[in-house]
Every structure is written in structure tokens, then in C-alpha cells.
mmCIF file of C-alpha atoms in Angstrom:
data_model
loop_
_atom_site.group_PDB
_atom_site.id
_atom_site.type_symbol
_atom_site.label_atom_id
_atom_site.label_comp_id
_atom_site.label_asym_id
_atom_site.label_seq_id
_atom_site.Cartn_x
_atom_site.Cartn_y
_atom_site.Cartn_z
ATOM 1 C CA HIS W 277 -9.527 2.647 -4.908
ATOM 2 C CA VAL W 278 -10.935 0.293 -2.278
ATOM 3 C CA VAL W 279 -7.563 0.275 -0.535
ATOM 4 C CA LEU W 280 -7.377 4.073 -0.518
ATOM 5 C CA HIS W 281 -10.960 4.317 0.686
ATOM 6 C CA CYS W 282 -10.091 2.105 3.664
ATOM 7 C CA HIS W 283 -6.909 4.071 4.303
ATOM 8 C CA TYR W 284 -8.658 7.464 4.360
ATOM 9 C CA ALA W 285 -11.869 6.259 6.051
ATOM 10 C CA ARG W 286 -9.957 5.247 9.166
ATOM 11 C CA ASP W 287 -11.600 6.560 12.308
ATOM 12 C CA PRO W 288 -9.081 6.878 15.175
ATOM 13 C CA VAL W 289 -11.886 6.197 17.680
ATOM 14 C CA ASP W 290 -12.980 2.981 15.912
ATOM 15 C CA ARG W 291 -10.136 0.482 16.071
ATOM 16 C CA LEU W 292 -11.949 -1.810 13.606
ATOM 17 C CA SER W 293 -11.925 0.823 10.864
ATOM 18 C CA GLY W 294 -9.086 1.437 8.460
ATOM 19 C CA LEU W 295 -7.035 -0.616 6.068
ATOM 20 C CA THR W 296 -6.532 -4.275 6.934
ATOM 21 C CA PRO W 297 -6.290 -7.386 4.769
ATOM 22 C CA THR W 298 -9.535 -8.652 6.323
ATOM 23 C CA ARG W 299 -11.400 -5.424 5.493
ATOM 24 C CA ILE W 300 -10.183 -5.542 1.889
ATOM 25 C CA LYS W 301 -11.377 -9.142 1.557
ATOM 26 C CA GLN W 302 -14.773 -8.191 3.025
ATOM 27 C CA LEU W 303 -15.245 -5.303 0.592
ATOM 28 C CA CYS W 304 -14.086 -7.346 -2.404
ATOM 29 C CA ARG W 305 -16.618 -10.029 -1.489
ATOM 30 C CA GLU W 306 -19.382 -7.451 -0.789
ATOM 31 C CA PHE W 307 -18.938 -5.732 -4.163
ATOM 32 C CA ASP W 308 -18.142 -8.942 -6.063
ATOM 33 C CA LEU W 309 -14.804 -7.509 -7.183
ATOM 34 C CA CYS W 310 -12.793 -10.678 -6.686
ATOM 35 C CA SER W 311 -12.435 -13.720 -4.471
ATOM 36 C CA PRO W 312 -10.965 -13.415 -0.975
ATOM 37 C CA GLY W 313 -7.904 -15.342 -2.179
ATOM 38 C CA ARG W 314 -7.300 -12.900 -5.023
ATOM 39 C CA ALA W 315 -7.812 -9.966 -2.639
ATOM 40 C CA THR W 316 -5.172 -11.451 -0.324
ATOM 41 C CA ALA W 317 -2.796 -11.885 -3.266
ATOM 42 C CA MET W 318 -3.373 -8.288 -4.408
ATOM 43 C CA VAL W 319 -2.694 -6.915 -0.911
ATOM 44 C CA SER W 320 0.508 -8.998 -0.771
ATOM 45 C CA LEU W 321 1.627 -7.739 -4.176
ATOM 46 C CA MET W 322 0.840 -4.146 -3.195
ATOM 47 C CA ARG W 323 2.949 -4.569 -0.062
ATOM 48 C CA PHE W 324 5.795 -6.147 -2.045
ATOM 49 C CA ALA W 325 5.682 -3.281 -4.584
ATOM 50 C CA GLY W 326 5.766 -0.645 -1.840
ATOM 51 C CA TYR W 327 2.206 0.651 -2.276
ATOM 52 C CA LEU W 328 1.170 -0.565 1.188
ATOM 53 C CA ALA W 329 3.124 -0.790 4.421
ATOM 54 C CA PRO W 330 2.455 -1.886 7.998
ATOM 55 C CA ASP W 331 0.857 0.901 10.041
ATOM 56 C CA PRO W 332 3.777 2.341 12.045
ATOM 57 C CA ASP W 333 1.373 3.666 14.706
ATOM 58 C CA SER W 334 -0.107 0.262 15.517
ATOM 59 C CA ASP W 335 1.111 -2.699 17.481
ATOM 60 C CA ASP W 336 -1.983 -4.793 16.700
ATOM 61 C CA ARG W 337 -0.457 -7.950 15.231
ATOM 62 C CA ARG W 338 -3.821 -9.733 15.041
ATOM 63 C CA ARG W 339 -5.529 -7.232 12.714
ATOM 64 C CA ARG W 340 -2.318 -6.295 10.836
ATOM 65 C CA PRO W 341 -3.339 -2.696 9.979
ATOM 66 C CA LEU W 342 -1.754 -1.218 6.893
ATOM 67 C CA VAL W 343 -1.304 2.248 5.413
ATOM 68 C CA ALA W 344 -1.206 3.375 1.810
ATOM 69 C CA THR W 345 2.180 4.815 0.908
ATOM 70 C CA PRO W 346 2.737 8.004 -1.102
ATOM 71 C CA LYS W 347 3.891 5.716 -3.929
ATOM 72 C CA LEU W 348 0.287 4.498 -4.392
ATOM 73 C CA LEU W 349 -1.037 8.036 -4.802
ATOM 74 C CA GLU W 350 1.751 8.857 -7.240
ATOM 75 C CA LEU W 351 0.695 5.841 -9.292
ATOM 76 C CA LEU W 352 -2.943 6.974 -9.440
ATOM 77 C CA ARG W 353 -2.619 10.760 -9.782
ATOM 78 C CA PRO W 354 -1.596 10.674 -13.496
ATOM 79 C CA ARG W 355 -4.536 8.372 -14.215
ATOM 80 C CA TRP W 356 -6.969 10.657 -12.408
ATOM 81 C CA ARG W 357 -5.499 13.699 -14.168
ATOM 82 C CA SER W 358 -5.999 11.953 -17.491
ATOM 83 C CA HIS W 359 -9.625 11.210 -16.597
ATOM 84 C CA PHE W 360 -10.317 14.785 -15.510
ATOM 85 C CA MET W 361 -8.623 16.270 -18.576
ATOM 86 C CA SER W 362 -10.354 13.924 -21.011
ATOM 87 C CA GLY W 363 -13.715 14.845 -19.455
ATOM 88 C CA ILE W 364 -13.375 18.584 -20.131
ATOM 89 C CA PRO W 365 -15.779 18.532 -23.132
ATOM 90 C CA VAL W 366 -18.514 17.356 -20.760
ATOM 91 C CA PHE W 367 -17.225 18.744 -17.449
ATOM 92 C CA PRO W 368 -15.433 22.078 -18.096
ATOM 93 C CA ASP W 369 -14.022 22.116 -14.548
ATOM 94 C CA GLY W 370 -11.844 19.071 -15.318
ATOM 95 C CA ALA W 371 -8.663 21.158 -15.392
ATOM 96 C CA VAL W 372 -9.477 22.676 -11.990
ATOM 97 C CA LEU W 373 -10.085 19.204 -10.565
ATOM 98 C CA ALA W 374 -6.850 17.897 -12.082
ATOM 99 C CA ASP W 375 -4.954 20.760 -10.430
ATOM 100 C CA ARG W 376 -6.452 19.876 -7.024
ATOM 101 C CA LEU W 377 -5.032 16.335 -7.044
ATOM 102 C CA ASP W 378 -2.010 17.481 -5.038
ATOM 103 C CA ASP W 379 -4.328 18.662 -2.228
ATOM 104 C CA LEU W 380 -4.756 15.754 0.199
ATOM 105 C CA ALA W 381 -8.091 17.092 1.496
ATOM 106 C CA PHE W 382 -9.416 17.081 -2.076
ATOM 107 C CA VAL W 383 -8.112 13.538 -2.681
ATOM 108 C CA ARG W 384 -9.848 12.342 0.495
ATOM 109 C CA ALA W 385 -13.147 13.955 -0.525
ATOM 110 C CA PHE W 386 -12.808 12.664 -4.097
ATOM 111 C CA LEU W 387 -12.207 9.089 -2.921
ATOM 112 C CA ALA W 388 -15.064 9.266 -0.398
ATOM 113 C CA ALA W 389 -17.462 10.530 -3.085
ATOM 114 C CA MET W 390 -16.294 7.940 -5.603
ATOM 115 C CA PHE W 391 -16.611 5.094 -3.083
ATOM 116 C CA GLY W 392 -20.021 6.354 -1.943
ATOM 117 C CA ARG W 393 -21.346 6.333 -5.500
ATOM 118 C CA TYR W 394 -19.928 2.859 -6.098
ATOM 119 C CA LYS W 395 -21.420 1.590 -2.834
ATOM 120 C CA ASP W 396 -24.810 3.021 -3.889
ATOM 121 C CA GLY W 397 -24.667 0.931 -7.074
ATOM 122 C CA PHE W 398 -23.336 3.369 -9.681
ATOM 123 C CA ARG W 399 -21.371 1.629 -12.424
ATOM 124 C CA LEU W 400 -20.157 3.736 -15.324
ATOM 125 C CA ILE W 401 -20.519 0.788 -17.666
ATOM 126 C CA MET W 402 -24.314 0.867 -17.165
ATOM 127 C CA TYR W 403 -24.427 4.288 -18.830
ATOM 128 C CA THR W 404 -21.706 3.723 -21.394
ATOM 129 C CA PRO W 405 -22.042 0.140 -22.616
ATOM 130 C CA GLY W 406 -19.559 0.832 -25.431
ATOM 131 C CA LEU W 407 -16.811 1.024 -22.811
ATOM 132 C CA GLY W 408 -17.351 -2.661 -22.011
ATOM 133 C CA LEU W 409 -14.820 -3.512 -24.699
ATOM 134 C CA PHE W 410 -12.163 -1.616 -22.728
ATOM 135 C CA GLY W 411 -13.360 -2.526 -19.242
ATOM 136 C CA ASP W 412 -13.174 -6.241 -19.974
ATOM 137 C CA ARG W 413 -9.502 -6.057 -20.929
ATOM 138 C CA SER W 414 -6.392 -5.812 -18.778
ATOM 139 C CA ALA W 415 -5.543 -2.102 -18.483
ATOM 140 C CA GLY W 416 -8.155 -1.337 -21.150
ATOM 141 C CA MET W 417 -9.635 1.669 -19.366
ATOM 142 C CA MET W 418 -6.202 3.094 -18.572
ATOM 143 C CA ILE W 419 -5.120 2.708 -22.189
ATOM 144 C CA ALA W 420 -8.375 4.285 -23.428
ATOM 145 C CA SER W 421 -7.842 7.218 -21.040
ATOM 146 C CA THR W 422 -4.281 7.632 -22.257
ATOM 147 C CA LEU W 423 -5.460 7.704 -25.874
ATOM 148 C CA LEU W 424 -8.169 10.251 -25.058
ATOM 149 C CA ALA W 425 -5.587 12.607 -23.574
ATOM 150 C CA ALA W 426 -2.738 11.875 -26.038
ATOM 151 C CA GLY W 427 -3.316 14.677 -28.542
ATOM 152 C CA ALA W 428 -1.305 17.849 -28.870
ATOM 153 C CA GLU W 429 -1.848 20.621 -26.308
ATOM 154 C CA ASP W 430 -3.745 22.738 -28.840
ATOM 155 C CA ASP W 431 -5.990 19.821 -29.885
ATOM 156 C CA THR W 432 -9.322 18.713 -28.453
ATOM 157 C CA VAL W 433 -10.014 15.850 -26.050
ATOM 158 C CA PRO W 434 -10.462 13.344 -27.550
ATOM 159 C CA PRO W 435 -7.925 14.328 -30.193
ATOM 160 C CA SER W 436 -9.326 15.495 -33.502
ATOM 161 C CA ARG W 437 -5.981 15.225 -35.303
ATOM 162 C CA PRO W 438 -3.684 12.224 -35.772
ATOM 163 C CA PHE W 439 -1.039 11.663 -33.111
ATOM 164 C CA ALA W 440 1.851 9.257 -32.686
ATOM 165 C CA ILE W 441 1.721 6.648 -29.978
ATOM 166 C CA SER W 442 3.839 3.569 -29.345
ATOM 167 C CA ILE W 443 1.941 0.346 -28.762
ATOM 168 C CA SER W 444 5.115 -1.143 -27.278
ATOM 169 C CA GLU W 445 5.379 1.755 -24.821
ATOM 170 C CA LEU W 446 1.709 1.357 -23.815
ATOM 171 C CA SER W 447 2.201 -2.368 -23.206
ATOM 172 C CA ARG W 448 5.322 -1.715 -21.090
ATOM 173 C CA ARG W 449 3.701 1.154 -19.160
ATOM 174 C CA PHE W 450 0.637 -0.871 -18.189
ATOM 175 C CA GLY W 451 2.280 -4.298 -17.973
ATOM 176 C CA VAL W 452 0.147 -5.973 -20.651
ATOM 177 C CA SER W 453 0.902 -7.716 -23.929
ATOM 178 C CA ARG W 454 1.015 -5.727 -27.169
ATOM 179 C CA VAL W 455 -2.029 -7.636 -28.388
#
């Protein structure tokens, strides 16, 4: 999300704005997300996986500007859809929001609002301490979201009836151990 915020917050007039490894390290340090070394490793892995690429419109080798690729959005859209759909009992417009995820203007506004709230100090875990169990685990929140939205189409969210789910498939999908 920090990477996409930097990507979409780029101001063509301000050459220091946008997505760069240095900016990612600064934000990770500012929000105590991870160390600068880990931020550098994550940016490298995202480049290697094809989620980030050098900015084709820049020749600034010193700043090394990057862009988010469509592959990164395609990775996150199903997760966001799952979040919006699982929130329908509390936010009835969740389905409308999920449908808007293909609209780039909506995605930009969504990311700006989400980053703004985070920057202002909002942390979901403060209001839902029970989610700490999931938030402290690798892919825990993504797995919890998947389970919330895993019921049959005619069921509620979260599901009120039993449903089949493969623990092996979840571990493969999110790259974590079965445990």
C-alpha cells in the first residue's frame, strides 16, 4: 500500500515526489513498518517479481524512480474485493465499492484515503484487538479475509453454514506453512 501510495501520489511538477527506493525507506522508518534494510529488500523482491519496474519516463539514475506495474494491482484487487464483500453486514455499499476496483480513479482515491487515515494514526487493530491474533501472523489477515468471504453465494458474510476449504491451498496461495 505504501508503494502504491507513492506511485499514485507522484506530482509531475515535484521531481522529488513519486516512488523511489529512498522514499519507501523513509516512509517505512517514519511509520515504524520495518527497517530500511528490509524495505530495500522488499523493493528488490517486488522488482524481481514484476510488481515494480524502472520508470520509463525518467532518466534520473541517481534517484532511480520506479512505477507500480499492473501486476501489483491485480495482486491486490482480489484482496480488496474480499475486504469490501466481507464488510457488507456493516457497510452495505461494499458490493458497489468492490465493483469500482477496476476504475483507476477510484483506486487512486481509495489509496489516498487509506494512506491519509494511516498517516493520521488510524490502526484497525486499536478498535478490533481480537484481530491481533491474525495480524501477528504471516498472511493472517489475508487468510481471515478469505475465510470471511468463503461461504456459498446465498450465505451470509461471514458464512453461517459450513463450507469446505483446503488448508494446503491456503498455504500455497499465500506462501506460508500449513501450520
